[in-house]
PDB file of C-alpha atoms in Angstrom:
ATOM      1  CA  UNK A  23     189.183  66.404 126.355  1.00 55.00           C
ATOM      2  CA  UNK A  24     190.280  65.513 129.879  1.00 54.00           C
ATOM      3  CA  UNK A  25     186.930  63.878 130.590  1.00 61.00           C
ATOM      4  CA  UNK A  26     187.250  61.767 127.443  1.00 63.00           C
ATOM      5  CA  UNK A  27     190.733  60.587 128.403  1.00 58.00           C
ATOM      6  CA  UNK A  28     189.522  59.910 131.955  1.00 62.00           C
ATOM      7  CA  UNK A  29     186.595  57.799 130.773  1.00 63.00           C
ATOM      8  CA  UNK A  30     188.862  55.819 128.456  1.00 64.00           C
ATOM      9  CA  UNK A  31     191.369  55.075 131.219  1.00 66.00           C
ATOM     10  CA  UNK A  32     188.739  54.339 133.861  1.00 68.00           C
ATOM     11  CA  UNK A  33     185.276  53.688 132.381  1.00 70.00           C
ATOM     12  CA  UNK A  34     182.394  54.691 134.637  1.00 70.00           C
ATOM     13  CA  UNK A  35     181.198  51.097 134.806  1.00 69.00           C
ATOM     14  CA  UNK A  36     184.549  50.031 136.263  1.00 74.00           C
ATOM     15  CA  UNK A  37     185.230  53.116 138.394  1.00 75.00           C
ATOM     16  CA  UNK A  38     185.342  52.616 142.125  1.00 76.00           C
ATOM     17  CA  UNK A  39     183.578  55.037 144.433  1.00 77.00           C
ATOM     18  CA  UNK A  40     185.500  57.399 146.677  1.00 79.00           C
ATOM     19  CA  UNK A  41     184.493  55.328 149.712  1.00 79.00           C
ATOM     20  CA  UNK A  42     185.864  52.160 148.090  1.00 80.00           C
ATOM     21  CA  UNK A  43     189.179  53.794 147.204  1.00 81.00           C
ATOM     22  CA  UNK A  44     189.446  55.291 150.689  1.00 80.00           C
ATOM     23  CA  UNK A  45     188.734  51.924 152.305  1.00 80.00           C
ATOM     24  CA  UNK A  46     191.558  50.362 150.290  1.00 80.00           C
ATOM     25  CA  UNK A  47     194.194  53.053 150.781  1.00 83.00           C
ATOM     26  CA  UNK A  48     193.473  54.289 154.317  1.00 82.00           C
ATOM     27  CA  UNK A  49     195.057  51.755 156.675  1.00 84.00           C
ATOM     28  CA  UNK A  50     193.055  53.232 159.544  1.00 84.00           C
ATOM     29  CA  UNK A  51     189.756  52.256 157.898  1.00 81.00           C
ATOM     30  CA  UNK A  52     187.950  49.061 158.900  1.00 79.00           C
ATOM     31  CA  UNK A  53     189.694  46.512 161.125  1.00 83.00           C
ATOM     32  CA  UNK A  54     192.799  48.497 162.076  1.00 83.00           C
ATOM     33  CA  UNK A  55     194.490  45.702 163.996  1.00 87.00           C
ATOM     34  CA  UNK A  56     194.302  43.306 161.056  1.00 87.00           C
ATOM     35  CA  UNK A  57     195.386  45.895 158.511  1.00 87.00           C
ATOM     36  CA  UNK A  58     198.301  47.103 160.636  1.00 89.00           C
ATOM     37  CA  UNK A  59     199.409  43.516 161.247  1.00 89.00           C
ATOM     38  CA  UNK A  60     199.239  42.683 157.548  1.00 87.00           C
ATOM     39  CA  UNK A  61     201.160  45.819 156.555  1.00 88.00           C
ATOM     40  CA  UNK A  62     204.047  45.395 159.002  1.00 90.00           C
ATOM     41  CA  UNK A  63     204.281  41.637 158.485  1.00 90.00           C
ATOM     42  CA  UNK A  64     204.506  41.935 154.711  1.00 88.00           C
ATOM     43  CA  UNK A  65     206.913  44.867 155.008  1.00 88.00           C
ATOM     44  CA  UNK A  66     209.284  42.898 157.251  1.00 90.00           C
ATOM     45  CA  UNK A  67     209.139  39.856 154.999  1.00 87.00           C
ATOM     46  CA  UNK A  68     209.622  41.838 151.776  1.00 86.00           C
ATOM     47  CA  UNK A  69     212.528  43.821 153.257  1.00 87.00           C
ATOM     48  CA  UNK A  70     214.202  40.620 154.432  1.00 88.00           C
ATOM     49  CA  UNK A  71     213.736  38.996 151.026  1.00 84.00           C
ATOM     50  CA  UNK A  72     215.066  42.126 149.313  1.00 83.00           C
ATOM     51  CA  UNK A  73     218.139  42.231 151.561  1.00 84.00           C
ATOM     52  CA  UNK A  74     218.871  38.575 150.823  1.00 82.00           C
ATOM     53  CA  UNK A  75     218.363  39.181 147.106  1.00 80.00           C
ATOM     54  CA  UNK A  76     220.730  42.146 147.107  1.00 79.00           C
ATOM     55  CA  UNK A  77     223.464  40.261 148.943  1.00 79.00           C
ATOM     56  CA  UNK A  78     223.023  37.288 146.611  1.00 76.00           C
ATOM     57  CA  UNK A  79     222.944  39.637 143.598  1.00 74.00           C
ATOM     58  CA  UNK A  80     219.702  37.972 142.493  1.00 73.00           C
ATOM     59  CA  UNK A  81     217.419  40.146 140.361  1.00 73.00           C
ATOM     60  CA  UNK A  82     214.628  37.575 140.534  1.00 70.00           C
ATOM     61  CA  UNK A  83     214.631  37.606 144.337  1.00 73.00           C
ATOM     62  CA  UNK A  84     214.618  41.402 144.513  1.00 75.00           C
ATOM     63  CA  UNK A  85     211.714  41.583 142.068  1.00 71.00           C
ATOM     64  CA  UNK A  86     209.846  39.052 144.185  1.00 71.00           C
ATOM     65  CA  UNK A  87     210.365  41.255 147.240  1.00 75.00           C
ATOM     66  CA  UNK A  88     209.072  44.286 145.345  1.00 76.00           C
ATOM     67  CA  UNK A  89     205.918  42.453 144.300  1.00 70.00           C
ATOM     68  CA  UNK A  90     204.861  41.660 147.865  1.00 73.00           C
ATOM     69  CA  UNK A  91     206.023  44.961 149.413  1.00 79.00           C
ATOM     70  CA  UNK A  92     203.016  46.881 150.843  1.00 83.00           C
ATOM     71  CA  UNK A  93     204.514  50.397 150.671  1.00 83.00           C
ATOM     72  CA  UNK A  94     202.385  51.353 147.670  1.00 81.00           C
ATOM     73  CA  UNK A  95     199.265  51.454 149.845  1.00 84.00           C
ATOM     74  CA  UNK A  96     200.300  54.331 152.169  1.00 86.00           C
ATOM     75  CA  UNK A  97     202.100  56.148 149.324  1.00 84.00           C
ATOM     76  CA  UNK A  98     198.931  56.158 147.244  1.00 84.00           C
ATOM     77  CA  UNK A  99     197.068  56.985 150.454  1.00 84.00           C
ATOM     78  CA  UNK A 100     199.111  60.195 150.606  1.00 83.00           C
ATOM     79  CA  UNK A 101     198.074  60.983 147.035  1.00 81.00           C
ATOM     80  CA  UNK A 102     194.405  60.412 147.876  1.00 81.00           C
ATOM     81  CA  UNK A 103     194.705  62.520 151.025  1.00 80.00           C
ATOM     82  CA  UNK A 104     196.148  65.366 148.963  1.00 79.00           C
ATOM     83  CA  UNK A 105     193.234  65.201 146.534  1.00 79.00           C
ATOM     84  CA  UNK A 106     190.604  64.865 149.292  1.00 77.00           C
ATOM     85  CA  UNK A 107     192.388  67.586 151.291  1.00 75.00           C
ATOM     86  CA  UNK A 108     192.131  65.381 154.344  1.00 74.00           C
ATOM     87  CA  UNK A 109     194.632  63.789 156.687  1.00 77.00           C
ATOM     88  CA  UNK A 110     195.004  60.039 156.243  1.00 76.00           C
ATOM     89  CA  UNK A 111     198.029  59.326 158.423  1.00 82.00           C
ATOM     90  CA  UNK A 112     199.637  57.591 155.439  1.00 85.00           C
ATOM     91  CA  UNK A 113     202.815  59.653 155.702  1.00 83.00           C
ATOM     92  CA  UNK A 114     203.672  58.079 159.055  1.00 88.00           C
ATOM     93  CA  UNK A 115     203.407  54.607 157.531  1.00 89.00           C
ATOM     94  CA  UNK A 116     205.732  55.654 154.704  1.00 87.00           C
ATOM     95  CA  UNK A 117     208.303  57.104 157.120  1.00 88.00           C
ATOM     96  CA  UNK A 118     208.006  54.169 159.517  1.00 90.00           C
ATOM     97  CA  UNK A 119     208.209  51.651 156.696  1.00 88.00           C
ATOM     98  CA  UNK A 120     211.306  53.335 155.247  1.00 87.00           C
ATOM     99  CA  UNK A 121     212.945  53.298 158.681  1.00 89.00           C
ATOM    100  CA  UNK A 122     212.228  49.580 159.090  1.00 89.00           C
ATOM    101  CA  UNK A 123     213.656  48.773 155.651  1.00 86.00           C
ATOM    102  CA  UNK A 124     216.782  50.859 156.298  1.00 86.00           C
ATOM    103  CA  UNK A 125     217.267  49.093 159.633  1.00 90.00           C
ATOM    104  CA  UNK A 126     217.008  45.666 158.031  1.00 89.00           C
ATOM    105  CA  UNK A 127     219.458  46.744 155.335  1.00 84.00           C
ATOM    106  CA  UNK A 128     221.856  48.055 157.981  1.00 85.00           C
ATOM    107  CA  UNK A 129     221.687  44.844 160.012  1.00 87.00           C
ATOM    108  CA  UNK A 130     222.258  42.816 156.849  1.00 84.00           C
ATOM    109  CA  UNK A 131     225.322  44.885 155.970  1.00 80.00           C
ATOM    110  CA  UNK A 132     226.807  44.205 159.407  1.00 81.00           C
ATOM    111  CA  UNK A 133     226.774  40.435 158.906  1.00 79.00           C
ATOM    112  CA  UNK A 134     228.235  40.546 155.387  1.00 76.00           C
ATOM    113  CA  UNK A 135     231.905  39.456 155.379  1.00 71.00           C
ATOM    114  CA  UNK A 136     234.429  42.255 155.059  1.00 66.00           C
ATOM    115  CA  UNK A 137     235.833  40.661 151.905  1.00 62.00           C
ATOM    116  CA  UNK A 138     232.494  41.038 150.088  1.00 65.00           C
ATOM    117  CA  UNK A 139     232.857  43.356 147.082  1.00 64.00           C
ATOM    118  CA  UNK A 140     229.816  45.609 147.298  1.00 63.00           C
ATOM    119  CA  UNK A 141     230.687  47.627 144.192  1.00 59.00           C
ATOM    120  CA  UNK A 142     230.736  44.463 142.090  1.00 63.00           C
ATOM    121  CA  UNK A 143     227.119  43.761 143.036  1.00 65.00           C
ATOM    122  CA  UNK A 144     224.791  44.827 140.217  1.00 67.00           C
ATOM    123  CA  UNK A 145     221.816  45.084 142.583  1.00 67.00           C
ATOM    124  CA  UNK A 146     223.641  47.718 144.634  1.00 67.00           C
ATOM    125  CA  UNK A 147     225.289  49.563 141.763  1.00 62.00           C
ATOM    126  CA  UNK A 148     222.006  49.812 139.886  1.00 62.00           C
ATOM    127  CA  UNK A 149     220.207  51.442 142.823  1.00 62.00           C
ATOM    128  CA  UNK A 150     222.786  53.922 144.058  1.00 60.00           C
ATOM    129  CA  UNK A 151     223.091  56.033 140.909  1.00 61.00           C
ATOM    130  CA  UNK A 152     219.544  56.997 139.946  1.00 63.00           C
ATOM    131  CA  UNK A 153     218.920  59.206 136.931  1.00 65.00           C
ATOM    132  CA  UNK A 154     216.108  60.883 135.040  1.00 65.00           C
ATOM    133  CA  UNK A 155     215.143  57.564 133.451  1.00 69.00           C
ATOM    134  CA  UNK A 156     214.329  56.244 136.939  1.00 68.00           C
ATOM    135  CA  UNK A 157     212.076  59.254 137.568  1.00 67.00           C
ATOM    136  CA  UNK A 158     210.307  58.661 134.240  1.00 70.00           C
ATOM    137  CA  UNK A 159     209.749  55.017 135.193  1.00 71.00           C
ATOM    138  CA  UNK A 160     208.389  56.098 138.582  1.00 69.00           C
ATOM    139  CA  UNK A 161     205.934  58.512 136.936  1.00 71.00           C
ATOM    140  CA  UNK A 162     204.666  55.762 134.640  1.00 73.00           C
ATOM    141  CA  UNK A 163     204.378  53.409 137.620  1.00 71.00           C
ATOM    142  CA  UNK A 164     202.402  55.996 139.563  1.00 70.00           C
ATOM    143  CA  UNK A 165     199.956  56.497 136.710  1.00 72.00           C
ATOM    144  CA  UNK A 166     199.520  52.757 136.267  1.00 73.00           C
ATOM    145  CA  UNK A 167     199.048  52.221 139.984  1.00 73.00           C
ATOM    146  CA  UNK A 168     196.483  54.982 140.420  1.00 77.00           C
ATOM    147  CA  UNK A 169     194.471  53.754 137.430  1.00 75.00           C
ATOM    148  CA  UNK A 170     194.612  50.185 138.765  1.00 75.00           C
ATOM    149  CA  UNK A 171     193.343  51.297 142.162  1.00 77.00           C
ATOM    150  CA  UNK A 172     190.517  53.320 140.646  1.00 77.00           C
ATOM    151  CA  UNK A 173     189.321  50.438 138.441  1.00 75.00           C
ATOM    152  CA  UNK A 174     187.511  47.410 139.773  1.00 69.00           C
ATOM    153  CA  UNK A 175     188.833  45.106 137.048  1.00 65.00           C
ATOM    154  CA  UNK A 176     192.554  45.689 137.682  1.00 63.00           C
ATOM    155  CA  UNK A 177     194.816  44.463 140.472  1.00 51.00           C
ATOM    156  CA  UNK A 178     196.380  47.283 142.494  1.00 48.00           C
ATOM    157  CA  UNK A 179     199.856  45.901 143.038  1.00 46.00           C
ATOM    158  CA  UNK A 180     202.871  48.212 142.950  1.00 45.00           C
ATOM    159  CA  UNK A 181     206.505  47.484 143.657  1.00 44.00           C
ATOM    160  CA  UNK A 182     208.021  48.587 146.951  1.00 44.00           C
ATOM    161  CA  UNK A 183     211.392  50.174 147.390  1.00 40.00           C
ATOM    162  CA  UNK A 184     214.297  49.254 149.714  1.00 38.00           C
ATOM    163  CA  UNK A 185     216.604  52.068 150.811  1.00 39.00           C
ATOM    164  CA  UNK A 186     220.243  51.025 151.336  1.00 50.00           C
ATOM    165  CA  UNK A 187     222.370  54.094 150.610  1.00 44.00           C
ATOM    166  CA  UNK A 188     222.251  57.816 149.785  1.00 47.00           C
ATOM    167  CA  UNK A 189     221.834  57.203 146.079  1.00 52.00           C
ATOM    168  CA  UNK A 190     219.096  54.695 146.796  1.00 61.00           C
ATOM    169  CA  UNK A 191     217.495  57.238 149.126  1.00 59.00           C
ATOM    170  CA  UNK A 192     217.261  59.672 146.219  1.00 63.00           C
ATOM    171  CA  UNK A 193     215.769  56.900 144.115  1.00 66.00           C
ATOM    172  CA  UNK A 194     213.277  56.162 146.904  1.00 70.00           C
ATOM    173  CA  UNK A 195     212.295  59.830 147.234  1.00 68.00           C
ATOM    174  CA  UNK A 196     211.904  60.203 143.484  1.00 69.00           C
ATOM    175  CA  UNK A 197     209.619  57.159 143.424  1.00 70.00           C
ATOM    176  CA  UNK A 198     207.548  58.402 146.370  1.00 73.00           C
ATOM    177  CA  UNK A 199     207.235  61.877 144.862  1.00 72.00           C
ATOM    178  CA  UNK A 200     206.279  60.556 141.424  1.00 72.00           C
ATOM    179  CA  UNK A 201     203.720  58.113 142.865  1.00 73.00           C
ATOM    180  CA  UNK A 202     202.080  60.812 145.003  1.00 75.00           C
ATOM    181  CA  UNK A 203     201.932  63.440 142.263  1.00 74.00           C
ATOM    182  CA  UNK A 204     200.709  61.107 139.514  1.00 74.00           C
ATOM    183  CA  UNK A 205     198.325  59.393 141.892  1.00 76.00           C
ATOM    184  CA  UNK A 206     196.897  62.748 142.992  1.00 75.00           C
ATOM    185  CA  UNK A 207     196.512  63.758 139.341  1.00 73.00           C
ATOM    186  CA  UNK A 208     194.536  60.626 138.492  1.00 74.00           C
ATOM    187  CA  UNK A 209     192.407  60.709 141.662  1.00 76.00           C
ATOM    188  CA  UNK A 210     191.658  64.392 141.118  1.00 73.00           C
ATOM    189  CA  UNK A 211     190.731  63.810 137.476  1.00 72.00           C
ATOM    190  CA  UNK A 212     188.334  61.064 138.578  1.00 74.00           C
ATOM    191  CA  UNK A 213     186.472  63.430 140.869  1.00 72.00           C
ATOM    192  CA  UNK A 214     187.711  62.239 144.246  1.00 73.00           C
ATOM    193  CA  UNK A 215     188.511  65.799 145.365  1.00 67.00           C
ATOM    194  CA  UNK A 216     187.400  67.186 148.685  1.00 60.00           C
ATOM    195  CA  UNK A 217     187.073  70.666 150.139  1.00 54.00           C
ATOM    196  CA  UNK A 218     189.550  72.686 152.099  1.00 51.00           C
ATOM    197  CA  UNK A 219     192.945  74.269 151.710  1.00 50.00           C
ATOM    198  CA  UNK A 220     195.844  72.299 150.291  1.00 53.00           C
ATOM    199  CA  UNK A 221     198.399  75.041 149.660  1.00 57.00           C
ATOM    200  CA  UNK A 222     200.952  73.697 152.126  1.00 60.00           C
ATOM    201  CA  UNK A 223     200.778  70.149 150.774  1.00 58.00           C
ATOM    202  CA  UNK A 224     201.161  71.350 147.188  1.00 59.00           C
ATOM    203  CA  UNK A 225     204.066  73.617 148.149  1.00 63.00           C
ATOM    204  CA  UNK A 226     205.784  70.808 150.045  1.00 62.00           C
ATOM    205  CA  UNK A 227     205.379  68.397 147.151  1.00 62.00           C
ATOM    206  CA  UNK A 228     206.598  71.027 144.722  1.00 65.00           C
ATOM    207  CA  UNK A 229     209.673  71.684 146.836  1.00 67.00           C
ATOM    208  CA  UNK A 230     210.391  67.961 147.139  1.00 62.00           C
ATOM    209  CA  UNK A 231     209.946  67.520 143.403  1.00 66.00           C
ATOM    210  CA  UNK A 232     212.355  70.334 142.584  1.00 71.00           C
ATOM    211  CA  UNK A 233     214.954  69.021 145.050  1.00 69.00           C
ATOM    212  CA  UNK A 234     214.711  65.470 143.727  1.00 67.00           C
ATOM    213  CA  UNK A 235     214.809  66.622 140.100  1.00 71.00           C
ATOM    214  CA  UNK A 236     217.921  68.738 140.753  1.00 73.00           C
ATOM    215  CA  UNK A 237     219.710  65.820 142.393  1.00 68.00           C
ATOM    216  CA  UNK A 238     218.700  63.425 139.613  1.00 70.00           C
ATOM    217  CA  UNK A 239     219.805  65.841 136.893  1.00 74.00           C
ATOM    218  CA  UNK A 240     223.134  66.354 138.646  1.00 72.00           C
ATOM    219  CA  UNK A 241     223.607  62.621 139.154  1.00 70.00           C
ATOM    220  CA  UNK A 242     222.707  61.877 135.534  1.00 74.00           C
ATOM    221  CA  UNK A 243     225.188  64.491 134.327  1.00 77.00           C
ATOM    222  CA  UNK A 244     227.862  63.088 136.656  1.00 75.00           C
ATOM    223  CA  UNK A 245     227.256  59.565 135.332  1.00 75.00           C
ATOM    224  CA  UNK A 246     227.611  60.725 131.727  1.00 80.00           C
ATOM    225  CA  UNK A 247     230.788  62.630 132.637  1.00 83.00           C
ATOM    226  CA  UNK A 248     232.263  59.595 134.388  1.00 82.00           C
ATOM    227  CA  UNK A 249     231.379  57.403 131.420  1.00 83.00           C
ATOM    228  CA  UNK A 250     233.147  59.857 129.119  1.00 87.00           C
ATOM    229  CA  UNK A 251     236.239  59.847 131.336  1.00 87.00           C
ATOM    230  CA  UNK A 252     236.246  56.054 131.421  1.00 88.00           C
ATOM    231  CA  UNK A 253     236.081  55.897 127.631  1.00 90.00           C
ATOM    232  CA  UNK A 254     238.920  58.386 127.309  1.00 89.00           C
ATOM    233  CA  UNK A 255     240.953  56.518 129.921  1.00 89.00           C
ATOM    234  CA  UNK A 256     240.423  53.251 128.025  1.00 90.00           C
ATOM    235  CA  UNK A 257     241.652  54.881 124.802  1.00 91.00           C
ATOM    236  CA  UNK A 258     244.726  56.272 126.577  1.00 89.00           C
ATOM    237  CA  UNK A 259     245.445  52.860 128.136  1.00 89.00           C
ATOM    238  CA  UNK A 260     245.068  51.173 124.741  1.00 89.00           C
ATOM    239  CA  UNK A 261     247.637  53.576 123.282  1.00 89.00           C
ATOM    240  CA  UNK A 262     249.876  52.838 126.293  1.00 89.00           C
ATOM    241  CA  UNK A 263     249.797  49.108 125.456  1.00 87.00           C
ATOM    242  CA  UNK A 264     250.054  49.549 121.683  1.00 85.00           C
ATOM    243  CA  UNK A 265     253.719  48.554 121.555  1.00 82.00           C
ATOM    244  CA  UNK A 266     253.119  45.349 123.549  1.00 82.00           C
ATOM    245  CA  UNK A 267     252.237  42.296 121.410  1.00 83.00           C
ATOM    246  CA  UNK A 268     248.950  40.594 122.372  1.00 83.00           C
ATOM    247  CA  UNK A 269     248.301  43.153 125.111  1.00 84.00           C
ATOM    248  CA  UNK A 270     244.829  44.659 125.493  1.00 87.00           C
ATOM    249  CA  UNK A 271     242.639  46.674 127.828  1.00 87.00           C
ATOM    250  CA  UNK A 272     239.886  44.532 129.340  1.00 86.00           C
ATOM    251  CA  UNK A 273     237.949  47.391 130.858  1.00 85.00           C
ATOM    252  CA  UNK A 274     237.952  50.552 132.941  1.00 87.00           C
ATOM    253  CA  UNK A 275     235.800  51.166 135.989  1.00 85.00           C
ATOM    254  CA  UNK A 276     235.665  53.768 138.739  1.00 81.00           C
ATOM    255  CA  UNK A 277     235.388  53.112 142.455  1.00 77.00           C
ATOM    256  CA  UNK A 278     234.906  56.404 144.201  1.00 72.00           C
ATOM    257  CA  UNK A 279     237.593  58.673 142.715  1.00 78.00           C
ATOM    258  CA  UNK A 280     239.880  55.824 141.658  1.00 84.00           C
ATOM    259  CA  UNK A 281     240.202  54.606 138.085  1.00 87.00           C
ATOM    260  CA  UNK A 282     240.752  50.843 137.851  1.00 88.00           C
ATOM    261  CA  UNK A 283     242.212  49.814 134.489  1.00 88.00           C
ATOM    262  CA  UNK A 284     242.131  46.069 133.842  1.00 88.00           C
ATOM    263  CA  UNK A 285     244.674  44.882 131.268  1.00 88.00           C
ATOM    264  CA  UNK A 286     245.767  41.602 129.697  1.00 87.00           C
ATOM    265  CA  UNK A 287     249.480  41.337 128.973  1.00 84.00           C
ATOM    266  CA  UNK A 288     251.664  38.299 128.170  1.00 82.00           C
ATOM    267  CA  UNK A 289     254.376  39.672 130.435  1.00 80.00           C
ATOM    268  CA  UNK A 290     254.918  42.735 132.617  1.00 80.00           C
ATOM    269  CA  UNK A 291     253.050  45.859 131.434  1.00 83.00           C
ATOM    270  CA  UNK A 292     254.954  48.966 130.297  1.00 86.00           C
ATOM    271  CA  UNK A 293     256.023  51.540 132.921  1.00 87.00           C
ATOM    272  CA  UNK A 294     252.954  53.027 134.569  1.00 86.00           C
ATOM    273  CA  UNK A 295     254.522  56.489 134.504  1.00 87.00           C
ATOM    274  CA  UNK A 296     253.814  56.543 130.772  1.00 88.00           C
ATOM    275  CA  UNK A 297     250.170  55.677 131.433  1.00 88.00           C
ATOM    276  CA  UNK A 298     249.837  58.539 133.926  1.00 86.00           C
ATOM    277  CA  UNK A 299     251.369  60.902 131.393  1.00 87.00           C
ATOM    278  CA  UNK A 300     248.816  59.818 128.774  1.00 88.00           C
ATOM    279  CA  UNK A 301     245.970  60.290 131.260  1.00 87.00           C
ATOM    280  CA  UNK A 302     247.093  63.818 132.094  1.00 86.00           C
ATOM    281  CA  UNK A 303     244.498  66.144 130.602  1.00 85.00           C
ATOM    282  CA  UNK A 304     242.212  63.210 129.746  1.00 83.00           C
ATOM    283  CA  UNK A 305     240.785  62.783 133.244  1.00 83.00           C
ATOM    284  CA  UNK A 306     240.815  65.405 136.023  1.00 82.00           C
ATOM    285  CA  UNK A 307     243.919  65.863 138.149  1.00 84.00           C
ATOM    286  CA  UNK A 308     243.935  64.210 141.549  1.00 84.00           C
ATOM    287  CA  UNK A 309     242.305  60.947 140.493  1.00 86.00           C
ATOM    288  CA  UNK A 310     244.260  57.843 141.594  1.00 88.00           C
ATOM    289  CA  UNK A 311     244.897  55.121 139.008  1.00 89.00           C
ATOM    290  CA  UNK A 312     245.234  51.392 139.673  1.00 88.00           C
ATOM    291  CA  UNK A 313     246.281  48.894 137.000  1.00 88.00           C
ATOM    292  CA  UNK A 314     244.888  45.374 137.381  1.00 87.00           C
ATOM    293  CA  UNK A 315     246.580  42.618 135.393  1.00 84.00           C
ATOM    294  CA  UNK A 316     245.252  39.203 134.498  1.00 79.00           C
ATOM    295  CA  UNK A 317     248.293  37.808 136.277  1.00 73.00           C
ATOM    296  CA  UNK A 318     246.713  38.888 139.573  1.00 74.00           C
ATOM    297  CA  UNK A 319     248.767  42.017 140.194  1.00 79.00           C
ATOM    298  CA  UNK A 320     247.468  45.365 141.405  1.00 84.00           C
ATOM    299  CA  UNK A 321     249.806  48.194 140.440  1.00 84.00           C
ATOM    300  CA  UNK A 322     249.306  51.534 142.158  1.00 86.00           C
ATOM    301  CA  UNK A 323     250.150  53.775 139.222  1.00 83.00           C
ATOM    302  CA  UNK A 324     249.841  57.023 141.161  1.00 85.00           C
ATOM    303  CA  UNK A 325     247.653  60.107 140.869  1.00 88.00           C
ATOM    304  CA  UNK A 326     246.865  61.913 137.641  1.00 85.00           C
ATOM    305  CA  UNK A 327     248.612  65.295 137.428  1.00 78.00           C
ATOM    306  CA  UNK A 328     250.880  64.692 140.414  1.00 74.00           C
TER     307      UNK A 328
END
């Protein structure tokens, strides 16, 4: 059964040899100077493009940076090394590449004006709260990438990842883990295995996978819980404005532990003490509440349960 699936995914006529796959994924093979230069040059350029795309909140630019990022080569090299049970040195390229990208992100953040609203940037918000769906996407990407590398008739291009914050670090680790595990599965199924012991590598990958999965499950649960609280807070705020003609709740968002409730009112909103009372028992105690009006006012309503 497995052999049939393997031959359908990568027909023998299109299957690369182990030497060909190794030559592509092992950066130490062939002309090292040229390969090292190409890797670090493309990494620097892609990280710079990604940083500019994030600051500009441009999805197109960030996708462009991912397309040219070379990080997939050493990551898949780690997967091949696991299957061959041989050291490829790919892990050092992954760690060094991640450090370079983080440094570029840090430098970029230092030149951004202090008035820049980071939490309003969809490129940042979308990469700092990873969930199980991101891990599923990474697994599918790893399978696609490994198959593409093993076949002669497919281009082996995978997106790279820029690490900018703790949440993004979890996303990065989940992507690396998924790419290595799925890549190792495909390479092993295609007969690229070598001899030797691999217990430590498997144990390390298993431990990393468990840790990443636990964090992603917790983060996914936290996101659902926050979404539920926001919905409840919006309902409570709508009831708070019910007696005001033409008043409405525009939206509710959270920044850290603070609930920001945006409202539209023709005049001054009702007393915020009533809003806090309605939020009591709806959201956890100790969460600050800020009311934002379309008239440009920010009203510090206080803390729930205080």
